[in-house]
């Protein structure tokens, strides 16, 4: 999208150790840093701020006003409120498995994800929520929570959900060996390469740059085929038309 190339955007990531960069052999291989590089190749002014901290649960990234008795308290320096205060144009939430490890169930996690998304939405900021990720050597109860939250995120958030499970988990819901960093929890360089591609596929710069509510066609090029010195009727006028509005897979007649 040519509009995306001319629009400076600020993406803020909130999450836990995977987003913080644990697993890959070098910081450059972590998905957040890869994504920053990708965005700055589109526009050098694009920013990615990483607020992720290892050990974080959904309670830690809840809005600053949130209080729940007996639950972890929100972290005002690394939560959704801080992301909003930093002037984010988009927020990505990456919470792979810490909630399940703490025994927080499906409904509990989803309530938190929805509150986080709603808080950003009230500020006009879109949120992309990543699914849970597979983890080795965990109980059947934890696997049920992990897969249940995965399915709930995909169902509830739809196009704003990012699938960090499919193709990374094996048939037993464990990490595929080539994507295992070695600890059974975090992903390798190859695993983070998959994650960043899933984020890239969401075309966040295009979403932010799109201002039209409907398709917005533009003429991007004109050229002639089969030309002759006389310019006779065999000459063919070719045009290339693009759409800088929201993506629309339907057929369109141009007159």
mmCIF file of C-alpha atoms in Angstrom, residues 76-182:
data_model
loop_
_atom_site.group_PDB
_atom_site.id
_atom_site.type_symbol
_atom_site.label_atom_id
_atom_site.label_comp_id
_atom_site.label_asym_id
_atom_site.label_seq_id
_atom_site.Cartn_x
_atom_site.Cartn_y
_atom_site.Cartn_z
ATOM 1 C CA UNK A 76 1.890 0.378 35.122
ATOM 2 C CA UNK A 77 5.188 0.550 33.221
ATOM 3 C CA UNK A 78 4.450 -2.370 30.932
ATOM 4 C CA UNK A 79 0.667 -2.659 30.585
ATOM 5 C CA UNK A 80 -1.912 -1.625 28.016
ATOM 6 C CA UNK A 81 -2.345 1.787 29.675
ATOM 7 C CA UNK A 82 1.353 2.481 29.199
ATOM 8 C CA UNK A 83 1.085 1.400 25.546
ATOM 9 C CA UNK A 84 -1.765 3.884 25.076
ATOM 10 C CA UNK A 85 0.174 6.641 26.852
ATOM 11 C CA UNK A 86 3.158 6.051 24.558
ATOM 12 C CA UNK A 87 0.973 6.991 21.591
ATOM 13 C CA UNK A 88 0.679 3.557 20.015
ATOM 14 C CA UNK A 89 -0.989 3.312 16.620
ATOM 15 C CA UNK A 90 -1.307 -0.455 17.106
ATOM 16 C CA UNK A 91 -0.791 -2.849 20.020
ATOM 17 C CA UNK A 92 0.269 -6.496 19.791
ATOM 18 C CA UNK A 93 -0.390 -8.788 22.768
ATOM 19 C CA UNK A 94 1.783 -11.941 23.019
ATOM 20 C CA UNK A 95 1.002 -14.143 26.038
ATOM 21 C CA UNK A 96 2.088 -17.741 25.273
ATOM 22 C CA UNK A 97 1.680 -19.813 28.446
ATOM 23 C CA UNK A 98 2.261 -18.079 31.795
ATOM 24 C CA UNK A 99 -1.435 -17.782 32.620
ATOM 25 C CA UNK A 100 -2.009 -21.515 32.240
ATOM 26 C CA UNK A 101 1.130 -22.177 34.304
ATOM 27 C CA UNK A 102 -0.446 -20.092 37.080
ATOM 28 C CA UNK A 103 -3.734 -21.959 36.813
ATOM 29 C CA UNK A 104 -5.712 -19.118 35.242
ATOM 30 C CA UNK A 105 -8.519 -20.694 33.237
ATOM 31 C CA UNK A 106 -9.978 -20.082 29.802
ATOM 32 C CA UNK A 107 -12.823 -17.741 30.818
ATOM 33 C CA UNK A 108 -10.504 -15.836 33.142
ATOM 34 C CA UNK A 109 -7.881 -15.244 30.465
ATOM 35 C CA UNK A 110 -10.431 -14.284 27.824
ATOM 36 C CA UNK A 111 -12.041 -11.773 30.179
ATOM 37 C CA UNK A 112 -8.623 -10.167 30.594
ATOM 38 C CA UNK A 113 -7.846 -10.163 26.863
ATOM 39 C CA UNK A 114 -11.203 -8.539 26.122
ATOM 40 C CA UNK A 115 -10.662 -5.882 28.801
ATOM 41 C CA UNK A 116 -7.203 -5.113 27.404
ATOM 42 C CA UNK A 117 -8.537 -4.841 23.858
ATOM 43 C CA UNK A 118 -11.525 -2.722 24.946
ATOM 44 C CA UNK A 119 -9.265 -0.330 26.833
ATOM 45 C CA UNK A 120 -7.187 0.279 23.701
ATOM 46 C CA UNK A 121 -10.292 0.433 21.521
ATOM 47 C CA UNK A 122 -11.679 3.245 23.685
ATOM 48 C CA UNK A 123 -8.527 5.190 22.753
ATOM 49 C CA UNK A 124 -8.987 4.374 19.052
ATOM 50 C CA UNK A 125 -6.078 1.924 18.954
ATOM 51 C CA UNK A 126 -6.459 -1.478 17.250
ATOM 52 C CA UNK A 127 -5.142 -4.531 19.098
ATOM 53 C CA UNK A 128 -3.881 -7.804 17.624
ATOM 54 C CA UNK A 129 -3.963 -10.691 20.108
ATOM 55 C CA UNK A 130 -1.611 -13.626 19.580
ATOM 56 C CA UNK A 131 -2.797 -17.079 20.557
ATOM 57 C CA UNK A 132 -1.179 -19.232 23.177
ATOM 58 C CA UNK A 133 1.812 -21.321 22.106
ATOM 59 C CA UNK A 134 2.601 -25.003 22.644
ATOM 60 C CA UNK A 135 4.735 -26.048 25.582
ATOM 61 C CA UNK A 136 6.377 -29.402 26.339
ATOM 62 C CA UNK A 137 5.893 -31.604 29.402
ATOM 63 C CA UNK A 138 2.809 -29.988 30.891
ATOM 64 C CA UNK A 139 -0.249 -31.574 32.432
ATOM 65 C CA UNK A 140 -3.352 -32.503 30.492
ATOM 66 C CA UNK A 141 -5.220 -29.797 32.396
ATOM 67 C CA UNK A 142 -2.727 -27.148 31.257
ATOM 68 C CA UNK A 143 -2.904 -28.392 27.665
ATOM 69 C CA UNK A 144 -6.694 -28.068 27.826
ATOM 70 C CA UNK A 145 -6.363 -24.466 29.007
ATOM 71 C CA UNK A 146 -3.760 -23.683 26.339
ATOM 72 C CA UNK A 147 -5.811 -25.092 23.476
ATOM 73 C CA UNK A 148 -9.053 -23.676 24.833
ATOM 74 C CA UNK A 149 -7.615 -20.159 25.037
ATOM 75 C CA UNK A 150 -6.123 -20.587 21.565
ATOM 76 C CA UNK A 151 -9.504 -21.472 20.092
ATOM 77 C CA UNK A 152 -11.275 -18.709 22.019
ATOM 78 C CA UNK A 153 -8.836 -16.046 20.829
ATOM 79 C CA UNK A 154 -9.196 -17.149 17.211
ATOM 80 C CA UNK A 155 -12.988 -17.169 17.496
ATOM 81 C CA UNK A 156 -13.453 -13.917 19.407
ATOM 82 C CA UNK A 157 -10.833 -11.678 17.818
ATOM 83 C CA UNK A 158 -11.153 -13.007 14.253
ATOM 84 C CA UNK A 159 -8.939 -11.001 11.890
ATOM 85 C CA UNK A 160 -7.286 -9.394 14.908
ATOM 86 C CA UNK A 161 -6.128 -12.779 16.220
ATOM 87 C CA UNK A 162 -2.645 -14.034 15.293
ATOM 88 C CA UNK A 163 -2.176 -17.805 15.157
ATOM 89 C CA UNK A 164 1.036 -18.653 17.041
ATOM 90 C CA UNK A 165 0.082 -22.332 17.373
ATOM 91 C CA UNK A 166 -0.667 -23.963 14.006
ATOM 92 C CA UNK A 167 2.438 -25.417 12.397
ATOM 93 C CA UNK A 168 4.467 -24.873 15.577
ATOM 94 C CA UNK A 169 2.766 -27.583 17.639
ATOM 95 C CA UNK A 170 2.912 -31.283 16.827
ATOM 96 C CA UNK A 171 -0.018 -33.712 17.013
ATOM 97 C CA UNK A 172 0.551 -34.055 20.782
ATOM 98 C CA UNK A 173 0.399 -30.274 21.308
ATOM 99 C CA UNK A 174 4.117 -30.052 22.049
ATOM 100 C CA UNK A 175 6.647 -27.860 20.241
ATOM 101 C CA UNK A 176 7.896 -29.311 16.958
ATOM 102 C CA UNK A 177 11.612 -30.088 17.588
ATOM 103 C CA UNK A 178 12.983 -27.688 14.959
ATOM 104 C CA UNK A 179 11.141 -24.831 16.688
ATOM 105 C CA UNK A 180 12.192 -25.764 20.237
ATOM 106 C CA UNK A 181 14.982 -23.582 21.637
ATOM 107 C CA UNK A 182 15.914 -26.457 23.956
#
